[in-house]
Coordinates of C-alpha atoms in Angstrom, one line a residue:
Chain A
X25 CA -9.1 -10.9 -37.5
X26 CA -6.6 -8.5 -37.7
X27 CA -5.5 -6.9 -34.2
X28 CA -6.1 -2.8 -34.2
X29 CA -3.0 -0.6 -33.0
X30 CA -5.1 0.5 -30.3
X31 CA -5.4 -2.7 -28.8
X32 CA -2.2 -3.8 -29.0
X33 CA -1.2 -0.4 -27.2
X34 CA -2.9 -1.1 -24.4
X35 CA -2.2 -4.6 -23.6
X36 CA 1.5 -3.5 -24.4
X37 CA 1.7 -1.4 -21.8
X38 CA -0.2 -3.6 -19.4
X39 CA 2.3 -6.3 -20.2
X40 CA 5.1 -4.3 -19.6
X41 CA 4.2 -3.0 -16.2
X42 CA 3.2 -6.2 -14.9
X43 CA 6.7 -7.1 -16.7
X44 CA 9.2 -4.7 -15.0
X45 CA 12.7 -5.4 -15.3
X46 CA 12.5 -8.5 -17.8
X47 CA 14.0 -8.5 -21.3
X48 CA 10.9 -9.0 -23.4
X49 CA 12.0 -10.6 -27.3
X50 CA 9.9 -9.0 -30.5
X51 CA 8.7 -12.1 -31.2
X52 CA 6.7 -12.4 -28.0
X53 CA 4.6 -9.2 -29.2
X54 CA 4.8 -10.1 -32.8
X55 CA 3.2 -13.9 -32.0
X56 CA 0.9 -12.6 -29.5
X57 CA -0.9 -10.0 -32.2
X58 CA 0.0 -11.7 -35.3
X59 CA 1.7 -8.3 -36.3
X60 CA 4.7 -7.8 -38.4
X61 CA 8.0 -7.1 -36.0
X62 CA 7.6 -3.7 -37.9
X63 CA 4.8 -2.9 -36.5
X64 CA 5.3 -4.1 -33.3
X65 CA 8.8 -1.4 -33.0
X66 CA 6.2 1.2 -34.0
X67 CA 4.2 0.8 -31.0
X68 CA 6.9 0.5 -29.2
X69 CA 8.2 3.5 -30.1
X70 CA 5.0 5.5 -29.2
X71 CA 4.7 3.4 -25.7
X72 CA 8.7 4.4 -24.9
X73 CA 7.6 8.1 -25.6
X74 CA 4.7 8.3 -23.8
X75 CA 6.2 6.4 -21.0
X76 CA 8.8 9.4 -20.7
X77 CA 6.5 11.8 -21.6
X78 CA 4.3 10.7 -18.4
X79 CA 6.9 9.7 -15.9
X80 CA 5.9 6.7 -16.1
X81 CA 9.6 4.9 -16.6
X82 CA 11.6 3.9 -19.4
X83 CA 11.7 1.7 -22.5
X84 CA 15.3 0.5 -22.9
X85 CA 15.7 -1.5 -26.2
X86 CA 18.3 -3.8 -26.9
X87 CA 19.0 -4.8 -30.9
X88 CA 20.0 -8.2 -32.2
X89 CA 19.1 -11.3 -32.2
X90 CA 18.9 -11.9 -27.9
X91 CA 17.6 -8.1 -28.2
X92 CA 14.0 -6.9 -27.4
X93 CA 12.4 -4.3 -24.9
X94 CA 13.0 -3.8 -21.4
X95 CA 10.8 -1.5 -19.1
X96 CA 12.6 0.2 -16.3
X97 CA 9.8 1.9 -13.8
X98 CA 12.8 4.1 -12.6
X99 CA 11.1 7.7 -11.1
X100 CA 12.6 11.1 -12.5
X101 CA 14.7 12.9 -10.0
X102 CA 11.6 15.5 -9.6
X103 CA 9.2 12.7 -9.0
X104 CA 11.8 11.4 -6.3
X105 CA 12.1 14.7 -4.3
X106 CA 8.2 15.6 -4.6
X107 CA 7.7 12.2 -3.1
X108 CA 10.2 13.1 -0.3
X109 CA 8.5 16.1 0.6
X110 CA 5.0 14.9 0.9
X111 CA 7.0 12.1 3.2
X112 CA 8.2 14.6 5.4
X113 CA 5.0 16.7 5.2
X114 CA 2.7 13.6 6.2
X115 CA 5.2 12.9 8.9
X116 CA 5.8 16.0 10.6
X117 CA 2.8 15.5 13.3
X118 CA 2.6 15.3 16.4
X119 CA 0.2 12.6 16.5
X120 CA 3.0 10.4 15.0
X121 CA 5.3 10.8 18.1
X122 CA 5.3 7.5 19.8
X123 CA 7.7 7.0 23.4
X124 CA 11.4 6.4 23.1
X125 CA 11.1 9.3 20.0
X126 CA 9.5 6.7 17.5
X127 CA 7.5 8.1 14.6
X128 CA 4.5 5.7 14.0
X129 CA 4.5 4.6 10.4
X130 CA 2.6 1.4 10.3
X131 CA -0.5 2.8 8.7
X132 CA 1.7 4.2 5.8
X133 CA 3.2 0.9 5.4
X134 CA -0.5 -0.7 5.4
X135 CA -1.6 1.6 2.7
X136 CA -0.9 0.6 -1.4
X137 CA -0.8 3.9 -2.3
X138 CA 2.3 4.8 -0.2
X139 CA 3.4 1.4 -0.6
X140 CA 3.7 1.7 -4.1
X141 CA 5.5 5.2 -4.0
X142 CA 8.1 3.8 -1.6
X143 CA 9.0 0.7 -3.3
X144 CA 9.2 2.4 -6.8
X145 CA 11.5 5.3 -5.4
X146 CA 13.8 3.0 -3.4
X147 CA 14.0 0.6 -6.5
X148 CA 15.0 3.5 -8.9
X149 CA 18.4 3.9 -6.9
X150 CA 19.1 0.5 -7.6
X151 CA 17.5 -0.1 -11.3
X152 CA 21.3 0.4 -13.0
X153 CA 22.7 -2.0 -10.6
X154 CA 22.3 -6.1 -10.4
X155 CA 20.1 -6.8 -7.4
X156 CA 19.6 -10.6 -7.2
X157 CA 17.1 -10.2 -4.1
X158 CA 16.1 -7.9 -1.6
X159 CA 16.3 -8.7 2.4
X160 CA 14.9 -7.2 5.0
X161 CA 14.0 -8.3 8.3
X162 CA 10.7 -9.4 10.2
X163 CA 7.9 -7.7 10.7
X164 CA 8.4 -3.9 9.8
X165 CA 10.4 -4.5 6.6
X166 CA 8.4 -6.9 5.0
X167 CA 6.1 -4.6 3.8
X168 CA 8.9 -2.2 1.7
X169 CA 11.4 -5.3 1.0
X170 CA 7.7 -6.6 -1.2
X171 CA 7.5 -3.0 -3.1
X172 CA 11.0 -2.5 -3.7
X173 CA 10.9 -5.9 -5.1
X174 CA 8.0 -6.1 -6.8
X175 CA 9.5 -2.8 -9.3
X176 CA 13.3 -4.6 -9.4
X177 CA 10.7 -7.7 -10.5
X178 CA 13.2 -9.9 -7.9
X179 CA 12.6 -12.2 -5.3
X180 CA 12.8 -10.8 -1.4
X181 CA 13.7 -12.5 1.7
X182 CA 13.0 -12.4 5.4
X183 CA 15.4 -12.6 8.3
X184 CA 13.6 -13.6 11.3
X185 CA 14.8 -13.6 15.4
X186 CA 12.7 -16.4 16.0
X187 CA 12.8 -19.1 13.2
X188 CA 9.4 -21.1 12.6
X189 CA 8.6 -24.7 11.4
X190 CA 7.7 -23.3 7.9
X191 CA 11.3 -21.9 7.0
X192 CA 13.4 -25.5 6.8
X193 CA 17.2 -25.3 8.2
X194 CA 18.7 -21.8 8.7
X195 CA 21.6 -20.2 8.8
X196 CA 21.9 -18.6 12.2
X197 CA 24.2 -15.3 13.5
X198 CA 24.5 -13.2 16.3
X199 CA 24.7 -9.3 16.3
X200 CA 25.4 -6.6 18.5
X201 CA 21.8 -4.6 19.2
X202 CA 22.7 -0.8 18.0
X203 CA 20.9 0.8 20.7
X204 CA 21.9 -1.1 24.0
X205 CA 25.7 -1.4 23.1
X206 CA 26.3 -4.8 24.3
X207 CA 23.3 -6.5 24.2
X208 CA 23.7 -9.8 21.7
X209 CA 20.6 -11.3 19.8
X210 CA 20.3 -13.3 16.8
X211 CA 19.4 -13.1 13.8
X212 CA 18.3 -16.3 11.0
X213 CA 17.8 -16.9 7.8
X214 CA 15.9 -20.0 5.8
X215 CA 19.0 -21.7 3.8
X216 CA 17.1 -22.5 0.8
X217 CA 15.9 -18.5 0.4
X218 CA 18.8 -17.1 -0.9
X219 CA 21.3 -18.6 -2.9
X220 CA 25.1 -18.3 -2.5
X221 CA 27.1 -15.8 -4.4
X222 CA 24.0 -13.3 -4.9
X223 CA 24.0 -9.5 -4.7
X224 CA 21.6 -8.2 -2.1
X225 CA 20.2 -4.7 -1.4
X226 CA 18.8 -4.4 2.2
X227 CA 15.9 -2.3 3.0
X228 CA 14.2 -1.8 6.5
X229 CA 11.8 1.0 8.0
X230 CA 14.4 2.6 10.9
X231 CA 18.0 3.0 11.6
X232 CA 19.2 4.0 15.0
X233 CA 22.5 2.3 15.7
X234 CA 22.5 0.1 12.1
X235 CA 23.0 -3.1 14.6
X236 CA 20.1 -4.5 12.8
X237 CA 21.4 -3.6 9.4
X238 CA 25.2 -4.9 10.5
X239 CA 23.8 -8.3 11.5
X240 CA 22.1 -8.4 7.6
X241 CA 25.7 -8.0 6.5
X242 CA 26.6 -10.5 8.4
X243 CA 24.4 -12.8 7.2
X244 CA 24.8 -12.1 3.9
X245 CA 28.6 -13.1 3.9
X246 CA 27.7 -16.4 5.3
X247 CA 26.0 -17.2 2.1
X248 CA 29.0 -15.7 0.4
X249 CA 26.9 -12.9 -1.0
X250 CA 27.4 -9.6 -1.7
X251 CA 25.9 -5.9 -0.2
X252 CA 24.6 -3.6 -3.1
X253 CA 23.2 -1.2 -0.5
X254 CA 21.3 -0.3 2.2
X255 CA 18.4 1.8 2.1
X256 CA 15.9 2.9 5.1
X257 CA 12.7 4.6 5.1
X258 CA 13.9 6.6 8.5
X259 CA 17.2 7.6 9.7
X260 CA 16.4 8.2 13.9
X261 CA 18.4 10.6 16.4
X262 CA 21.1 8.3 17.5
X263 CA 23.9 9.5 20.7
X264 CA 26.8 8.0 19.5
X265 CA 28.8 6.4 16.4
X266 CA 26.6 4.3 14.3
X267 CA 28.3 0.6 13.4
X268 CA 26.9 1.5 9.6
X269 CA 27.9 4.5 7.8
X270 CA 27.3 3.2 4.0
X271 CA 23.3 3.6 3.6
X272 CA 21.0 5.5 2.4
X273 CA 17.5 7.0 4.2
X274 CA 14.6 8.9 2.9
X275 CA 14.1 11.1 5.6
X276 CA 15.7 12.2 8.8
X277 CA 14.2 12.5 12.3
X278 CA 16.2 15.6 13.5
X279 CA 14.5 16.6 16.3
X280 CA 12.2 15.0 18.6
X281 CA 10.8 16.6 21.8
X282 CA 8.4 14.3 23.6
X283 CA 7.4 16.5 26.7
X284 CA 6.4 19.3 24.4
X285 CA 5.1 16.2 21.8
X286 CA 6.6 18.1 18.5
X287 CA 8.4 16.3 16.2
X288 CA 10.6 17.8 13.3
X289 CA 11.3 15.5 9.9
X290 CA 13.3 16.4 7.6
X291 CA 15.1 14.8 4.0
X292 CA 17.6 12.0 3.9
X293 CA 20.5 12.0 2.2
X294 CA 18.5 10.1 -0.6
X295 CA 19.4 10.8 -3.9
X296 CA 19.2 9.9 -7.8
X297 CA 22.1 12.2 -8.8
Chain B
X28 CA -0.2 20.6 -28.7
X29 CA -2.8 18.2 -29.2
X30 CA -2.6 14.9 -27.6
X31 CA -2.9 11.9 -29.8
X32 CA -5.1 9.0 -28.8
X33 CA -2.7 6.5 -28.9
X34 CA -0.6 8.4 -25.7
X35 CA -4.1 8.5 -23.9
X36 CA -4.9 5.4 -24.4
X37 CA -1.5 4.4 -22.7
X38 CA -1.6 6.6 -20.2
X39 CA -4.9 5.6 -19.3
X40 CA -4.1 2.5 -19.1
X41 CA -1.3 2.7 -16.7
X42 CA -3.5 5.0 -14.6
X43 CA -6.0 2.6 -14.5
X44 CA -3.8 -0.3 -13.7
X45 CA -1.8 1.7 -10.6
X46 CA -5.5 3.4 -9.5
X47 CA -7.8 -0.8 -8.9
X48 CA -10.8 -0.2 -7.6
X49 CA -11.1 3.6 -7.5
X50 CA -14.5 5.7 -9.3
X51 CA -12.4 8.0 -11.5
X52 CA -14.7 10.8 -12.7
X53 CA -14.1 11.4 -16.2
X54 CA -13.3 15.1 -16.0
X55 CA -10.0 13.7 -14.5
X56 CA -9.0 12.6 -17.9
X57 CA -10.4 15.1 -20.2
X58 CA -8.5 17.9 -18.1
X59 CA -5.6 15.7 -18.4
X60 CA -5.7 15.3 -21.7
X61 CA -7.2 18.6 -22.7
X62 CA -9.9 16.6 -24.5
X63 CA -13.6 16.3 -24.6
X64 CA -15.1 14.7 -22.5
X65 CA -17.1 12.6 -26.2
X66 CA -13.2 11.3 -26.8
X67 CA -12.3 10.1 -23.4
X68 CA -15.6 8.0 -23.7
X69 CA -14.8 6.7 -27.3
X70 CA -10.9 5.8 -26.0
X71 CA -12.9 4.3 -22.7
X72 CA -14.6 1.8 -24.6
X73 CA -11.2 1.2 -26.3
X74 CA -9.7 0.1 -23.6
X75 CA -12.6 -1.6 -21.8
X76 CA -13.0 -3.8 -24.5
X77 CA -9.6 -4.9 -24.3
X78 CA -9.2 -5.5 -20.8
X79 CA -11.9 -7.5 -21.4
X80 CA -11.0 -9.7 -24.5
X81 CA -7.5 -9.6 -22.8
X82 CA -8.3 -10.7 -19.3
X83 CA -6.7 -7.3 -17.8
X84 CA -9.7 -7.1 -15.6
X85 CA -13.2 -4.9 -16.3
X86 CA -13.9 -1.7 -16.7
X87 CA -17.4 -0.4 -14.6
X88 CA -18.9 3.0 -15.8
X89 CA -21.3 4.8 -13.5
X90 CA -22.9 7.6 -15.5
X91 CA -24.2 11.1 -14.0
X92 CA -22.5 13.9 -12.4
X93 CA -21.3 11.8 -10.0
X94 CA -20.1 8.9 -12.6
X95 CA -17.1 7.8 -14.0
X96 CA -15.2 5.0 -14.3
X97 CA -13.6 2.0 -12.0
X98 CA -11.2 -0.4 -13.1
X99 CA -11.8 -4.1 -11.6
X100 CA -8.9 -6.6 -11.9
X101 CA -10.9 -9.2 -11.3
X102 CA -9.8 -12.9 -13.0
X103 CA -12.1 -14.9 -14.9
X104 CA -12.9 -18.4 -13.5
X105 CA -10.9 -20.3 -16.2
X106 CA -7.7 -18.1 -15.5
X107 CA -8.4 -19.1 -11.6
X108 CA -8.7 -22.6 -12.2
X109 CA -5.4 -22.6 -15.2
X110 CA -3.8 -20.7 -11.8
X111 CA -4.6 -23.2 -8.8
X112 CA -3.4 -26.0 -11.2
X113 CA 0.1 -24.2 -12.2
X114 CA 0.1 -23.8 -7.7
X115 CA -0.9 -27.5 -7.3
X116 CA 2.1 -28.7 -9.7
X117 CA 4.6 -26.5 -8.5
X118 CA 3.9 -28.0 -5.2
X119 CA 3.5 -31.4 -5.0
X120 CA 7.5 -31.9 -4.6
X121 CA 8.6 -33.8 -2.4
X122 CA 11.8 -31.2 -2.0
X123 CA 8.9 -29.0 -0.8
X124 CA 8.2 -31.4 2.5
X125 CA 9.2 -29.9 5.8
X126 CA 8.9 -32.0 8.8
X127 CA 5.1 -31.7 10.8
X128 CA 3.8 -32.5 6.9
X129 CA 4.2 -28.7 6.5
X130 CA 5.0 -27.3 3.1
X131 CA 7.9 -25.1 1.7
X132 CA 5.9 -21.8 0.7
X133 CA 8.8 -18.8 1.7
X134 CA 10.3 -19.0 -1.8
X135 CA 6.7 -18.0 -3.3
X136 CA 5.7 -15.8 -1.0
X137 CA 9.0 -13.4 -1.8
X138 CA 8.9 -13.8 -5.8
X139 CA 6.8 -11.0 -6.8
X140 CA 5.7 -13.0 -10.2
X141 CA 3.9 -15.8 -7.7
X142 CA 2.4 -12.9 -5.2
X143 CA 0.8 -11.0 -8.1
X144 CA -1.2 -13.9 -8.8
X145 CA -2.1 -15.1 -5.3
X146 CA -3.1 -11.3 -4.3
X147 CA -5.4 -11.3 -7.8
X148 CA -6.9 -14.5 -7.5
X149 CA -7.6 -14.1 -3.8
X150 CA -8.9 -10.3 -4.5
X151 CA -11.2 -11.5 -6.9
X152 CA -13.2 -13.2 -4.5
X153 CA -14.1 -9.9 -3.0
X154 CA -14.4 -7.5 -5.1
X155 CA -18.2 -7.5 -5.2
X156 CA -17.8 -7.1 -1.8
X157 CA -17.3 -4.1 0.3
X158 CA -14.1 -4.5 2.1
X159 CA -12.3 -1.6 4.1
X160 CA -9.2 -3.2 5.2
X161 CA -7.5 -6.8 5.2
X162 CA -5.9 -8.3 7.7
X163 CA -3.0 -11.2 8.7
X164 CA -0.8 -12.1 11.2
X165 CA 2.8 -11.6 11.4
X166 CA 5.0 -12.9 9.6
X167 CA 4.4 -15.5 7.0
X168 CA 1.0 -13.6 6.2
X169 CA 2.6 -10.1 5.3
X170 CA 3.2 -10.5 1.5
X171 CA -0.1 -12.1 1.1
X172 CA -2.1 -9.5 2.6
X173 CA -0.3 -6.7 0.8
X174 CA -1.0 -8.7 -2.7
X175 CA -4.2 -8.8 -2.0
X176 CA -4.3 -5.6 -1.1
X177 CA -2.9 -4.4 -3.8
X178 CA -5.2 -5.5 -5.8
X179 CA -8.6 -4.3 -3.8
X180 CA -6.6 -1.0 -3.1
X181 CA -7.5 -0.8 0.6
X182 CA -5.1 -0.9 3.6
X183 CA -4.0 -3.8 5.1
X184 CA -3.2 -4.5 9.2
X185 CA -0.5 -7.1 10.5
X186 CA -1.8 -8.7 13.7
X187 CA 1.5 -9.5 16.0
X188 CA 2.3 -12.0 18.5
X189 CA 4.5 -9.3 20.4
X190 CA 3.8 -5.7 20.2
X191 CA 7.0 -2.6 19.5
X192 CA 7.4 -0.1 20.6
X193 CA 6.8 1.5 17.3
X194 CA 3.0 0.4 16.9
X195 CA 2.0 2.5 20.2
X196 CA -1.1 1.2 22.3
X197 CA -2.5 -2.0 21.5
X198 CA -5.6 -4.5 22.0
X199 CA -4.9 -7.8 22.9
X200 CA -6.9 -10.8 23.2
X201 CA -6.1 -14.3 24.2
X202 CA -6.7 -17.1 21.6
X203 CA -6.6 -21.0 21.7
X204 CA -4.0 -22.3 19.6
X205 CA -5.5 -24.7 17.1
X206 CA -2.8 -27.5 16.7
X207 CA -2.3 -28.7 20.9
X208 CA -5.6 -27.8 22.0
X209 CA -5.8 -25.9 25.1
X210 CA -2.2 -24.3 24.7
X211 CA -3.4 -20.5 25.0
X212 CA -1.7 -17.7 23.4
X213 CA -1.9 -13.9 22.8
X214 CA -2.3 -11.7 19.8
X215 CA -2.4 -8.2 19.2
X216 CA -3.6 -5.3 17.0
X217 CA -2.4 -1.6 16.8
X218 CA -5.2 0.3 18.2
X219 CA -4.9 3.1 15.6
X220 CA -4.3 0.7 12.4
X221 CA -8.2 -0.4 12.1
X222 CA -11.4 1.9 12.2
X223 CA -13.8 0.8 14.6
X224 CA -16.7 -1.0 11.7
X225 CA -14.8 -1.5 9.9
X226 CA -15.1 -4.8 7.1
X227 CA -12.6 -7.2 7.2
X228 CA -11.0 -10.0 4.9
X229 CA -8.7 -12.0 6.2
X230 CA -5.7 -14.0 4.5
X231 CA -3.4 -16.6 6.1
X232 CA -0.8 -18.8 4.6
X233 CA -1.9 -22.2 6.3
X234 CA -4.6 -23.3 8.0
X235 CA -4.7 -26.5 10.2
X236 CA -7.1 -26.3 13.4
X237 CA -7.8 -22.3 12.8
X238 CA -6.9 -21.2 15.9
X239 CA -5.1 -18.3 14.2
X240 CA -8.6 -17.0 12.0
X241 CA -10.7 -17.5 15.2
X242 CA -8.1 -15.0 17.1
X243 CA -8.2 -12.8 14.4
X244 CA -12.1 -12.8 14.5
X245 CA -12.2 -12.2 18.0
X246 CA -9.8 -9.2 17.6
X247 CA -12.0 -7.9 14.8
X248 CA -14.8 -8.1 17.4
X249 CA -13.1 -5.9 19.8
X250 CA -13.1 -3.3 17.0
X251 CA -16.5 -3.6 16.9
X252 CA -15.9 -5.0 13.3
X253 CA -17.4 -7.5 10.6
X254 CA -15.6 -10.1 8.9
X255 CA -15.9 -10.6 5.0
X256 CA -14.3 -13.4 4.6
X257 CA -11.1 -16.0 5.3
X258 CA -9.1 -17.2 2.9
X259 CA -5.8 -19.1 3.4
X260 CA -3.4 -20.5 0.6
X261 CA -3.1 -24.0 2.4
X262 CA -5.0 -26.1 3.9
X263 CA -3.6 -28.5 6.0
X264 CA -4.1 -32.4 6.8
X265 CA -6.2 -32.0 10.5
X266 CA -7.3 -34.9 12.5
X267 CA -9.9 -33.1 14.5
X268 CA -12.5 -30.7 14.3
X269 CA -11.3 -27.1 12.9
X270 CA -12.6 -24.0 15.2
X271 CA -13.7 -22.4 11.6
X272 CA -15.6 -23.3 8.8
X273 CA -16.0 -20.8 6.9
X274 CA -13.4 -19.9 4.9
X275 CA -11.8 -20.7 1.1
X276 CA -8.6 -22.5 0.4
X277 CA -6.3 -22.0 -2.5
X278 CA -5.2 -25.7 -2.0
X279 CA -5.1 -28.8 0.2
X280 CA -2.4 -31.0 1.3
X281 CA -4.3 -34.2 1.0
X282 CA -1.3 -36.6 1.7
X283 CA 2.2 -36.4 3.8
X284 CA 4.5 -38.9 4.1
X285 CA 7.5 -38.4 6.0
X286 CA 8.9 -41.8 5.8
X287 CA 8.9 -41.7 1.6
X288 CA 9.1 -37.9 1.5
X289 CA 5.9 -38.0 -0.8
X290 CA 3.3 -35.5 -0.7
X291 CA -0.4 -34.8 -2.3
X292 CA -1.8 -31.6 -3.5
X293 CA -5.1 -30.9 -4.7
X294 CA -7.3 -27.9 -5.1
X295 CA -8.9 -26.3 -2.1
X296 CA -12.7 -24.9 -2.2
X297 CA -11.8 -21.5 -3.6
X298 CA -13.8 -21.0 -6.6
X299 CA -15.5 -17.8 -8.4
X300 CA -18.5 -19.3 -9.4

């Protein structure tokens, strides 16, 4: 039986978003409806407008034989800074002030519908470069490193302080803590999780003194790899010169006073221009 | 300008797909679509027929004033089973051996093309369910709790060994670790990350004596909670009796051996049926 334009829209597009970031031949469209390839670069064509039309990303097609489609779930700049400023509007309470001028976070990074908004907005900075993998580092990051990842369709890895049975050999480092100048701790990594020469973007939920985000660099060039960036949910008040100057944030804790309990956030310097 | 039904039927799709699990009243279409109400229902069928034929998931409608429709990604049984043997082969390597008979599992649980499938499999066990929040233990459990969570679109809460600064006030309880018997440890919950009555799932990578569920159900009992369910990936080889029975397993690791580096994996007791 033939197989109706309609249908082949939708599955289409549900391909493609469960397909981010992965060069996608004719053929596999035109085999999997027993369409002409004609027909299959019409719907195509509707998909990659509607896709704009929407916001929902974009339809990048490459010609030739190794050609096909590519879907790239990148956010428009307006998208980006809407999203920024219900972050700093959802995070401007005082009920998110913890001790030491923290701002709690942990139920945003619970919840799949902030999940999803972080991961595709941090991925969109990097959707024009290579990323090979993303790394962040146990427990806080885990959560972001798996949404950015998931819309760069890449693998992520985890750098622990304490390595565990489950992880096989590491590769081990030791880093100055940003916030107690001279206090050393370590750092690890499970050898067979990331492979030598790759280019890595590093993600994690704070930056203070960017020790944390130092050690990562660290430890990427003991696999030989390579930095693409470094991109944080929140940039915190930090005394002092920070060891990391080359990142990005989303939003910036400017002012913080815990005896009064009022907390003041404010956008990073987080941009798709 | 008149919207086409092929751009709503894409559209809708994509909404569907990035709203699981969520009543959508059908006003929210027809306003964005400027439509009648009679042609989001006709493209509704559309694309609830294809899900369907497709294996996207189902589409639920509720009719009434307070109707509308819910998207359900839930797998079918075959697409379970083709999936626990495609898990099965990729693991019964012997590279995949890690000394204690454990198994090599951090590559898969940071590709995003093997979580999307764990967290949809796993989901689907629950999605007749009522389920308000899932839950794991730090680390190794994060990506598999927010897969699954993806996928039921409720929050999920990481249960920690050692508490930060950033979680604020906790509730600990003490637990007996399952694997040397009456070695007792401590875990811990953010007081704010879980309602109190809440229902709760929870996922685990292995599971050997199930010390680790049976703290996490004691922790759910101090917030006055109910548990759903627990299922774990892995099931491992355990010469004694386990401190938990009920739960489902993804697989089991029937046979180590260390001296030949061999190693046996068959299907757990996770089924749909």
């Amino acid at each position: 039986m033939k197989i109706k334009r309609s249908e082949r829209l939708i599955d289409i597009t549900h391909y493609l978003i469960e397909h981010p970031h992965t060069l996608i031949p004719l053929t596999l469209f035109s085999k999997r409806y027993e369409s002409a390839k004609s027909s299959i670069s019409e719907d195509l064509t509707i998909v990659k407008e509607t896709f704009a039309k929407r916001g929902i990303g974009f339809l990048e097609t490459l010609p030739g034989a190794a050609g096909g489609v590519r879907y790239v779930p990148k956010m428009t700049p307006e998208d980006v800074d809407q999203f920024i400023t219900d972050l700093c509007e959802e995070l401007n309470h005082s009920k998110r002030l913890l001790p030491g001028g923290y701002v709690y976070l942990s139920d945003m990074l619970g919840d799949p519908k902030w999940l999803r908004r972080i991961g595709r907005v941090i991925a969109s900075q990097y959707m024009d470069k290579r990323v090979d993998s993303v790394m962040t580092v146990a427990t806080k990051g885990v959560p972001i490193a798996q949404s950015v990842a998931l819309y760069l369709n890449v693998p992520f890895v985890i750098v622990r302080r304490d390595s565990k049975v489950t992880e096989g050999s590491t590769v081990s480092i030791n880093y100055v803590s940003g916030s107690s100048s001279d206090r050393v701790e370590k750092m690890e990594l499970s050898r067979r999780s990331l492979d030598m020469g790759s280019k890595v973007l590093i993600v994690d939920d704070f930056l203070k003194g960017g020790g944390t985000v130092n050690g990562m660099i660290s430890l990427i060039e003991e696999f030989n790899s390579e930095v693409v960036g470094a991109t944080v949910i929140a940039e915190n008040i930090f005394n002092g010169e920070r060891s990391v100057t080359d990142y990005t944030s989303l939003i910036k804790v400017d002012k913080v006073n815990t005896k009064d309990r009022t907390i003041e956030v404010t956008p990073g310097n987080f941009s798709l221009d």
